[in-house]
GROMACS .gro file of C-alpha atoms in nm:
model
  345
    1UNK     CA    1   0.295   0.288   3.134
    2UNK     CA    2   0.642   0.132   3.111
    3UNK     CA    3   1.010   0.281   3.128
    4UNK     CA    4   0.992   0.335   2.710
    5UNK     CA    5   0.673   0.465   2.636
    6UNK     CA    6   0.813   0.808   2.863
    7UNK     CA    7   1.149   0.833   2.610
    8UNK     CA    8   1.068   0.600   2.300
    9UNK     CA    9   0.951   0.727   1.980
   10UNK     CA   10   0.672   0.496   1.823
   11UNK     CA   11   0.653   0.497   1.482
   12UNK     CA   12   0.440   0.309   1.225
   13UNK     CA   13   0.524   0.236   0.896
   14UNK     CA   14   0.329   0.150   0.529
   15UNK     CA   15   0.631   0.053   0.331
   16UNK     CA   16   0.443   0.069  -0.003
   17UNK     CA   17   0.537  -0.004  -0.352
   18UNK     CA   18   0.367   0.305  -0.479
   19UNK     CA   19   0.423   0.567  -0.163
   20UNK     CA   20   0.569   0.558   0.197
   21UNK     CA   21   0.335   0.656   0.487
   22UNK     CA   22   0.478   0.736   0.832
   23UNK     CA   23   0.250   0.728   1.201
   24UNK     CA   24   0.423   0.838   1.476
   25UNK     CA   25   0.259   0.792   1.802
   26UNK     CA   26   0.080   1.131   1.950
   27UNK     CA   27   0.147   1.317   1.583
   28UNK     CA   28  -0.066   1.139   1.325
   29UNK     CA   29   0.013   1.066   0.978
   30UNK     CA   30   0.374   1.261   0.904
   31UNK     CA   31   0.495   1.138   0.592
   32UNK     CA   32   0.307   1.046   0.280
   33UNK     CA   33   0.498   1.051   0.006
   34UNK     CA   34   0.597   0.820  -0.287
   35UNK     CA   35   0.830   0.556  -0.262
   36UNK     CA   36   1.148   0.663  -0.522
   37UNK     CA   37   1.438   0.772  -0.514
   38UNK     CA   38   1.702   0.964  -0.758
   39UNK     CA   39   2.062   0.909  -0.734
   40UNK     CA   40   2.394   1.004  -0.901
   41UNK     CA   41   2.543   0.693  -1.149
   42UNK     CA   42   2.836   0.577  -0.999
   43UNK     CA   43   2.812   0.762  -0.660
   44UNK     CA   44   2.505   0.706  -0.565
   45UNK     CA   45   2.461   0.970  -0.403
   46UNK     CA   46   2.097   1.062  -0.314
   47UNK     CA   47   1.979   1.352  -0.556
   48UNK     CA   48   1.566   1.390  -0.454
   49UNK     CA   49   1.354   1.157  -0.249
   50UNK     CA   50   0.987   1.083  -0.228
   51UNK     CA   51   0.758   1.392  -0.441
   52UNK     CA   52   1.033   1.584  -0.563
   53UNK     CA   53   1.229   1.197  -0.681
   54UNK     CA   54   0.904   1.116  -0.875
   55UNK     CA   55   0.860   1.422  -1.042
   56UNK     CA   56   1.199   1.285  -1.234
   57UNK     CA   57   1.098   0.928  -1.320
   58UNK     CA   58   1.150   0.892  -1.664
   59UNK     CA   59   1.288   1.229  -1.724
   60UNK     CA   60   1.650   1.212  -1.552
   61UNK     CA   61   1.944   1.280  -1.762
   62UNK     CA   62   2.229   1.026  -1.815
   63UNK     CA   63   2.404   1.081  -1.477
   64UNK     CA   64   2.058   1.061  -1.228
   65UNK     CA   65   1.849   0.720  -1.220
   66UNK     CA   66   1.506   0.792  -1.049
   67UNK     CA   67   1.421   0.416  -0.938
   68UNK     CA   68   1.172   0.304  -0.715
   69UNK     CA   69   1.333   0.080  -0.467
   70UNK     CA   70   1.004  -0.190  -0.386
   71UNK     CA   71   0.853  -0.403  -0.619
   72UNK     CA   72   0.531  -0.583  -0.584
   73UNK     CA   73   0.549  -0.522  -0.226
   74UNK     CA   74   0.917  -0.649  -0.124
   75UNK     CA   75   1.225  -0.433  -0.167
   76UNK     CA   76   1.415  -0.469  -0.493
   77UNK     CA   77   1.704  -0.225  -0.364
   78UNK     CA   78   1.783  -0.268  -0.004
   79UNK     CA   79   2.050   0.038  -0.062
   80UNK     CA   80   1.810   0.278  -0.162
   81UNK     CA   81   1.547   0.167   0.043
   82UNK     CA   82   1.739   0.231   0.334
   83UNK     CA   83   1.850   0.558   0.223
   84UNK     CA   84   1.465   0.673   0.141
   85UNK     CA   85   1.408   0.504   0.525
   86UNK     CA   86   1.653   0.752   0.754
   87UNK     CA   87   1.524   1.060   0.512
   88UNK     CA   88   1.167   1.015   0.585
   89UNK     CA   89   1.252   0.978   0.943
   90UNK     CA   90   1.500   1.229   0.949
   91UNK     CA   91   1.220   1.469   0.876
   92UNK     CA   92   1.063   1.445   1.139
   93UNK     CA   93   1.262   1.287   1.426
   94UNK     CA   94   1.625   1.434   1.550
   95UNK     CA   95   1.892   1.233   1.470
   96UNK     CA   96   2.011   1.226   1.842
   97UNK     CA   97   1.665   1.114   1.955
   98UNK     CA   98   1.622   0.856   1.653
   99UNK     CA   99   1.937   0.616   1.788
  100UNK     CA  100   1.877   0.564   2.123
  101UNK     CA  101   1.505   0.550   2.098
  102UNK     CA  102   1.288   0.457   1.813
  103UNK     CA  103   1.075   0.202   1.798
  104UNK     CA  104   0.942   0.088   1.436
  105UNK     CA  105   0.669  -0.142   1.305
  106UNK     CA  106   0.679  -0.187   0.907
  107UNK     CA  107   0.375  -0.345   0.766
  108UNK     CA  108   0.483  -0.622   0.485
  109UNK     CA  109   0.260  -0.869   0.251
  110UNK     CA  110   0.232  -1.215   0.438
  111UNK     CA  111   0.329  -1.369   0.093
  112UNK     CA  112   0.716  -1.253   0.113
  113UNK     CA  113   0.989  -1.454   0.160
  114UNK     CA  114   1.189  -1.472   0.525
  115UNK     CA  115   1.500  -1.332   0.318
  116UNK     CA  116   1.258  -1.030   0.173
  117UNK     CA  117   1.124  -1.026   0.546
  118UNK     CA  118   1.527  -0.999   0.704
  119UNK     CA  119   1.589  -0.724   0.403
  120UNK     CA  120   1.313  -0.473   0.540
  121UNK     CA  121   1.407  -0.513   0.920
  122UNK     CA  122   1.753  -0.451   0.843
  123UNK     CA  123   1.684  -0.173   0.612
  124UNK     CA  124   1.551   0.026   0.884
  125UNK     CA  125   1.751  -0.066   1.136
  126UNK     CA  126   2.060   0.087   0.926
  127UNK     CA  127   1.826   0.405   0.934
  128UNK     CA  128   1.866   0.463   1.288
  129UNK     CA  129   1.582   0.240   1.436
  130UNK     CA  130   1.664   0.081   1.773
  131UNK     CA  131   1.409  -0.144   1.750
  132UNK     CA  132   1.256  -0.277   1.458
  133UNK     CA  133   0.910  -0.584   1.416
  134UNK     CA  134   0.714  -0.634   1.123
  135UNK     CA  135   0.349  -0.689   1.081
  136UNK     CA  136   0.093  -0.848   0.841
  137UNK     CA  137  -0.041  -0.563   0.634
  138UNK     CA  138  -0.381  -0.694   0.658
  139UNK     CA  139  -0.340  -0.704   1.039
  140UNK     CA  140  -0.225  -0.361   1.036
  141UNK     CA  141  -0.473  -0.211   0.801
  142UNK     CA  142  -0.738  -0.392   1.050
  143UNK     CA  143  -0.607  -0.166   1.329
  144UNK     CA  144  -0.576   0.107   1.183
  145UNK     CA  145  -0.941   0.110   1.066
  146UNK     CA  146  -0.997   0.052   1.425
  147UNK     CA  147  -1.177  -0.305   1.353
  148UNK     CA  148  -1.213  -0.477   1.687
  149UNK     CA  149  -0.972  -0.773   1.540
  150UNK     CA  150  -0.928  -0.869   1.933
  151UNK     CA  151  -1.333  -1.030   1.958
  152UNK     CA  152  -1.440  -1.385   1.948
  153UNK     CA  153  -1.576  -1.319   1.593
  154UNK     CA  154  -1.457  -1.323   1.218
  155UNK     CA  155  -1.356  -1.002   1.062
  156UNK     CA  156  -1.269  -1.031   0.695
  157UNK     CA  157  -1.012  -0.744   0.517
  158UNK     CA  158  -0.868  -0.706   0.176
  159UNK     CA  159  -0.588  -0.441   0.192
  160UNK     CA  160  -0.506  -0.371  -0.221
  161UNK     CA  161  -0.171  -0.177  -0.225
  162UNK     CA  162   0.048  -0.067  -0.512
  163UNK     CA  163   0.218  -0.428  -0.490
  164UNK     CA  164  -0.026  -0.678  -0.346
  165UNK     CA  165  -0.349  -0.752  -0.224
  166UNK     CA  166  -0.397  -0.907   0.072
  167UNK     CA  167  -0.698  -1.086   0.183
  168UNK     CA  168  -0.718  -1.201   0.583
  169UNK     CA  169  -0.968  -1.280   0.814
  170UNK     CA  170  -0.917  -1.252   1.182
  171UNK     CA  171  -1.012  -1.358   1.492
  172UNK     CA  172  -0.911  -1.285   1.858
  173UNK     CA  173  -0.652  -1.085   1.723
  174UNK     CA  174  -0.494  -1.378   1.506
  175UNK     CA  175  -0.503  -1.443   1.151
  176UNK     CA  176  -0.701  -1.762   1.072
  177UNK     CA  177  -0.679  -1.784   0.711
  178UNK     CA  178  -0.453  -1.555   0.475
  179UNK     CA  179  -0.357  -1.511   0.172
  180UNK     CA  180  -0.146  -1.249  -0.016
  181UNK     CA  181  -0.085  -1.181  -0.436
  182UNK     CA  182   0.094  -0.968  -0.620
  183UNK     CA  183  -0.161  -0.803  -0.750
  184UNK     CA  184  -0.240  -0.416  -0.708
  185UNK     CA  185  -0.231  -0.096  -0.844
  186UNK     CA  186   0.091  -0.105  -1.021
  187UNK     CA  187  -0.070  -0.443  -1.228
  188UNK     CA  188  -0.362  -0.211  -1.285
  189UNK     CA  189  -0.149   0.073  -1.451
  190UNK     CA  190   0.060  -0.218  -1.638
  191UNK     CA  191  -0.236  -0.335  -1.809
  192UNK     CA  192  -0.396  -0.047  -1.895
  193UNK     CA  193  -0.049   0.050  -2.086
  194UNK     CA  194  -0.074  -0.333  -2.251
  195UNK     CA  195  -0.416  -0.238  -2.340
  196UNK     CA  196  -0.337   0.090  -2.519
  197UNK     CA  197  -0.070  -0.032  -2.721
  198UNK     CA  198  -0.226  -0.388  -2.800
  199UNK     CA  199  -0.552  -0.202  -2.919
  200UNK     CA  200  -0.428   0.135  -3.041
  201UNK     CA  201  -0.074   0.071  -3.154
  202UNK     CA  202  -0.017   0.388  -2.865
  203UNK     CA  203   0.301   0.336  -2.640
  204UNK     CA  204   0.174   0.544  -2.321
  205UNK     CA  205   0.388   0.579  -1.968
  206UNK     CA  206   0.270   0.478  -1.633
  207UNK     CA  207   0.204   0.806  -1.519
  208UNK     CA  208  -0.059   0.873  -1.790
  209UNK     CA  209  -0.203   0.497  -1.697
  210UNK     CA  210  -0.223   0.583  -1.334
  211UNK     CA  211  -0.374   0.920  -1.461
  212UNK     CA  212  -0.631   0.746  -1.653
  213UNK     CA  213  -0.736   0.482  -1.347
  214UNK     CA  214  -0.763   0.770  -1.080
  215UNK     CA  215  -0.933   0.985  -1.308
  216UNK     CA  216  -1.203   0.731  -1.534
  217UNK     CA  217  -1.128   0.389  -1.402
  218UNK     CA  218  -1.385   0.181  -1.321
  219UNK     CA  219  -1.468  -0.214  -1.204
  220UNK     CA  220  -1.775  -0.200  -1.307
  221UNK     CA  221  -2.039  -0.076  -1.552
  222UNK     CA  222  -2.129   0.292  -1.467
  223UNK     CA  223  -2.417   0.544  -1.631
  224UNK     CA  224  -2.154   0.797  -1.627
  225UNK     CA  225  -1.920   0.775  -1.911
  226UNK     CA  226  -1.615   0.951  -1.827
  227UNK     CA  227  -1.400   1.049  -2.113
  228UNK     CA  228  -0.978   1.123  -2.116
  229UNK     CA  229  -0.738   1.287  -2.393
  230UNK     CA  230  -0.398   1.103  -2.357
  231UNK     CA  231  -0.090   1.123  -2.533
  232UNK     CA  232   0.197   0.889  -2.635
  233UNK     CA  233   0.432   0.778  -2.929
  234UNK     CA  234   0.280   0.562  -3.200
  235UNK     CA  235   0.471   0.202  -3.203
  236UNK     CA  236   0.438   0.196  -3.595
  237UNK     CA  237   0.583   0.556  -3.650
  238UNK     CA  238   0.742   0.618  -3.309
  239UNK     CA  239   0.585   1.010  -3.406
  240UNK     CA  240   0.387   1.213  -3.123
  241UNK     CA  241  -0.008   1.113  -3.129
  242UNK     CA  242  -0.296   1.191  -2.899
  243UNK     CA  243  -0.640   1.002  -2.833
  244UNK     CA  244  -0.944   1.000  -2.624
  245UNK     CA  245  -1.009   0.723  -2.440
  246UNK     CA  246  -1.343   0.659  -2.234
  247UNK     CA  247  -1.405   0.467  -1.883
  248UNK     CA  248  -1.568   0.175  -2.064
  249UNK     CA  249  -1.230   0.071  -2.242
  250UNK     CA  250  -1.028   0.143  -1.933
  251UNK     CA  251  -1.291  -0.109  -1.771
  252UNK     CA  252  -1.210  -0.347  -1.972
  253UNK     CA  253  -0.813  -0.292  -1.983
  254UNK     CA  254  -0.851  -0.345  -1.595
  255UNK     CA  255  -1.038  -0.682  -1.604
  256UNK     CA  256  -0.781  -0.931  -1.598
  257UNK     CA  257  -0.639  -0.821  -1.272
  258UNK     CA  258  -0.976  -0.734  -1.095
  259UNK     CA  259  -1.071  -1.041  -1.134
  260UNK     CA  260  -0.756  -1.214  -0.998
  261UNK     CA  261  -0.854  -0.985  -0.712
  262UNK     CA  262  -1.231  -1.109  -0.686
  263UNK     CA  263  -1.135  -1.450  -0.716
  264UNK     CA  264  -0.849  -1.478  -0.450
  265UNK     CA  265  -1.142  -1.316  -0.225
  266UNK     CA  266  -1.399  -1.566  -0.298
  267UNK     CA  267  -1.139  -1.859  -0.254
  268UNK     CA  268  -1.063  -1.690   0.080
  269UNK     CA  269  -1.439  -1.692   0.196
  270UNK     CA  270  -1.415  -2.062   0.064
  271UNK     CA  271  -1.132  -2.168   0.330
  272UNK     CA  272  -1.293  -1.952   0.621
  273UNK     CA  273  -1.451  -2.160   0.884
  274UNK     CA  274  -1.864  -2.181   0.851
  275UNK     CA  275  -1.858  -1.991   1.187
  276UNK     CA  276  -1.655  -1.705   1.078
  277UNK     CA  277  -1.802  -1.693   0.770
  278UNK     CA  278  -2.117  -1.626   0.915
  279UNK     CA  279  -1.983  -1.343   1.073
  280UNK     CA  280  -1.865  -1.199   0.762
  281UNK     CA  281  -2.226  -1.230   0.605
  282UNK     CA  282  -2.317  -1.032   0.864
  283UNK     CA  283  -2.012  -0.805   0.931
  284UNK     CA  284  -1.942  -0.757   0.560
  285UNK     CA  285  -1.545  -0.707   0.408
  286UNK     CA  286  -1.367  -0.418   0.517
  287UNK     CA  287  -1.104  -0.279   0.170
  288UNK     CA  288  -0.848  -0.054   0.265
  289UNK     CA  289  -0.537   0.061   0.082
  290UNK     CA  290  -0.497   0.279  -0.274
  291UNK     CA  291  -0.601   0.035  -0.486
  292UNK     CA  292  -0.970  -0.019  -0.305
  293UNK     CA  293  -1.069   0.348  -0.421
  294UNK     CA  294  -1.063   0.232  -0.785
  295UNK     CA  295  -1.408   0.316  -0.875
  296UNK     CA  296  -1.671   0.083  -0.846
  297UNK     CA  297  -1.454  -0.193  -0.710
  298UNK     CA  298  -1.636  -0.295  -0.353
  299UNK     CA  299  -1.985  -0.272  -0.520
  300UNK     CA  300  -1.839  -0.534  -0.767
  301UNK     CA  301  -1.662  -0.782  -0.485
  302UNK     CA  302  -2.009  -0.741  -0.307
  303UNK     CA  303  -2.208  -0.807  -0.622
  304UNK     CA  304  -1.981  -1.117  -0.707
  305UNK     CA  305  -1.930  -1.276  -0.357
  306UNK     CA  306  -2.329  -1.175  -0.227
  307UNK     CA  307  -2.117  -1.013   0.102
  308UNK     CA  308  -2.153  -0.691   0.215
  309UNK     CA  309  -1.815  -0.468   0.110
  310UNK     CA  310  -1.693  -0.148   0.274
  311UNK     CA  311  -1.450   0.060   0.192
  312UNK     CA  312  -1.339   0.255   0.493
  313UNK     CA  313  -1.292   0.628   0.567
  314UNK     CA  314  -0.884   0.674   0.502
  315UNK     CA  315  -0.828   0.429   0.290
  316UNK     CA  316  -0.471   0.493   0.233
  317UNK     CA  317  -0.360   0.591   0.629
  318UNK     CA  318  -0.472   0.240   0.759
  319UNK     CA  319  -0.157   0.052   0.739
  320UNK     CA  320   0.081   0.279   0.878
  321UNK     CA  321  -0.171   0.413   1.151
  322UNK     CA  322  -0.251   0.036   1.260
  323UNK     CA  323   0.101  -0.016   1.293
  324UNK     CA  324   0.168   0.221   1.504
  325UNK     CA  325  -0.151   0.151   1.693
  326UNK     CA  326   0.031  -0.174   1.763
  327UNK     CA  327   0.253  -0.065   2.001
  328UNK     CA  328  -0.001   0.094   2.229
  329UNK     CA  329  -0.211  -0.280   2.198
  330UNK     CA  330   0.117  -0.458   2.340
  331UNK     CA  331   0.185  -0.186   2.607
  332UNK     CA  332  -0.154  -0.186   2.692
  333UNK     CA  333  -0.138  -0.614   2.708
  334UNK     CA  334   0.218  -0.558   2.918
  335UNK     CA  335  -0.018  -0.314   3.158
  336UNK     CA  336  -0.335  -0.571   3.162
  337UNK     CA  337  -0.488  -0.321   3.043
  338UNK     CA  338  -0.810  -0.387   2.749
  339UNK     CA  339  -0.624  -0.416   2.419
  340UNK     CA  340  -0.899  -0.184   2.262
  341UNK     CA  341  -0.883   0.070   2.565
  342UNK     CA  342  -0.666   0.301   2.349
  343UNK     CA  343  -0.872   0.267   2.026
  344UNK     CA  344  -1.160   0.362   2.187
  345UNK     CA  345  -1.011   0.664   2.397
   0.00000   0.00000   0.00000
């Protein structure tokens, strides 16, 4: 064990578009909450952040803007990203500890920019971190669903986050082929509220569309038809209206961006070497992140791609566990000790 792992803080992050999860080494999951925040016009002074910010999204009166400070997986507000950063952390490491010695690891999309890449390291570094990396989010969620990524042997996983979906498969601990779209849960919600208003002339918010995906959304066809009242403003008469909507419509509202998802999975297996693809026959496709647990999804991927599909235990945990779990693999390479040693203690 070297000099920092007796007075370093480890800490994995999931940097989501939808919420924030937080590993810190020897504690577990400490954080997860969503990603906004609320602010004072002008001042911008922090008002709320994370549960009790969200809970004002849409509702804040003239002088508070609840925003949401990532989009589609990259941060759109650097300010306020920085500021939701050092109070997550501040919650649960002392600020005279979190200066000299934290240690971070932020999983990001492969697909962003080196500019969007820069933003997020130096986001958390004004937060306090002493040290700051990044690291693929399909690499990440790997470790964290304790995959042994580290083998001679192809292991093929398709993290769908609020953002993006990302689609790797990886060998000896590298990525051999990746690819990343902006495609995930918030695209799901979007076009469910297209789908509303386009067929029922019934302007719905995002919260209700998330509401109806969680609660009756489905990939594919189901014997059990689930059934939803909503409620919105009719875009003829702007007056208050309510509806019931059933899991077959929502199935179809969610289509378009399922199959983007299917498809960029499929072209994936297409560019994957015959000899890792074999493995994946065999091995099957691991889903993690929020957007996997829409109903019915990784029966569908397996139906259309004729590969096994499994969605793991903690779907949601994997990212910012495996990149905390990081650390320990390059300590435990420093120490020549077996990368997987620590994963398997």
């Amino acid at each position: 064990m070297g000099f920092l792992d007796h007075f370093s803080t480890d800490v994995g992050i999931d940097l989501g578009t939808c919420n924030t999860l937080i590993y810190v080494r020897g504690k577990g999951i400490v954080i997860d909450e969503p990603s906004v925040v609320a602010v004072e016009k002008g001042t911008k002074r922090v008002v709320a952040v994370g549960a009790e910010a969200k809970r004002m999204l849409w509702k804040t009166p003239g002088n508070i803007i609840a925003i949401r400070p990532l989009r589609d997986g990259v941060i759109a507000d650097i300010d306020s990203t920085e500021k939701m950063i050092k109070y997550f952390i501040s919650k649960v490491i002392p600020r005279h500890q979190l200066f000299r010695s934290t240690r971070m690891k932020i999983g990001i999309p492969s697909c962003i920019t080196q500019v969007e890449r820069r933003a997020v390291v130096e986001a958390a570094l004004k937060a306090g971190a002493k040290e700051v990396e990044v690291i693929e989010e399909s690499k990440a969620a790997a470790i964290g669903a304790k995959i042994p990524i580290g083998e001679p042997a192809g292991h093929m996983v398709c993290d769908i986050g609020g953002g993006t979906a990302e689609i790797s498969v990886i060998s000896l601990g590298g990525m051999v082929v990746t690819t990343s779209i902006r495609v995930g849960g918030d695209k799901f919600d979007e076009a469910i509220v297209r789908h509303i208003l386009s067929v029922h002339n019934l302007k719905i918010g995002q919260q209700t569309a998330e509401r109806l995906k969680i609660e009756i959304g489905n990939a594919i066809a189901d014997k059990d038809l689930g059934k939803m009242e909503i409620r919105g403003n009719d875009a003829i008469t702007g007056l208050p209206r309510r509806m019931e909507i059933d899991s077959v419509e929502v199935r179809e509202a969610l289509k378009d961006p399922v199959s983007e998802i299917v498809e960029e999975i499929k072209r994936t297996l297409g560019r994957t070497p015959p000899e890792l693809a074999a493995d994946i026959v065999e091995r099957g496709i691991v889903m993690t992140g929020g957007g996997s647990m829409l109903k019915g999804l990784p029966r569908l991927i397996s139906k259309e791609t004729g590969v096994p599909v499994f969605l793991v235990e903690k779907p949601l945990e994997c990212v910012a566990v495996g990149a905390g779990l990081a650390f320990e693999l390059d300590d435990n390479i420093t120490t020549g000790r077996s990368v997987y040693d620590s994963l398997n203690d």
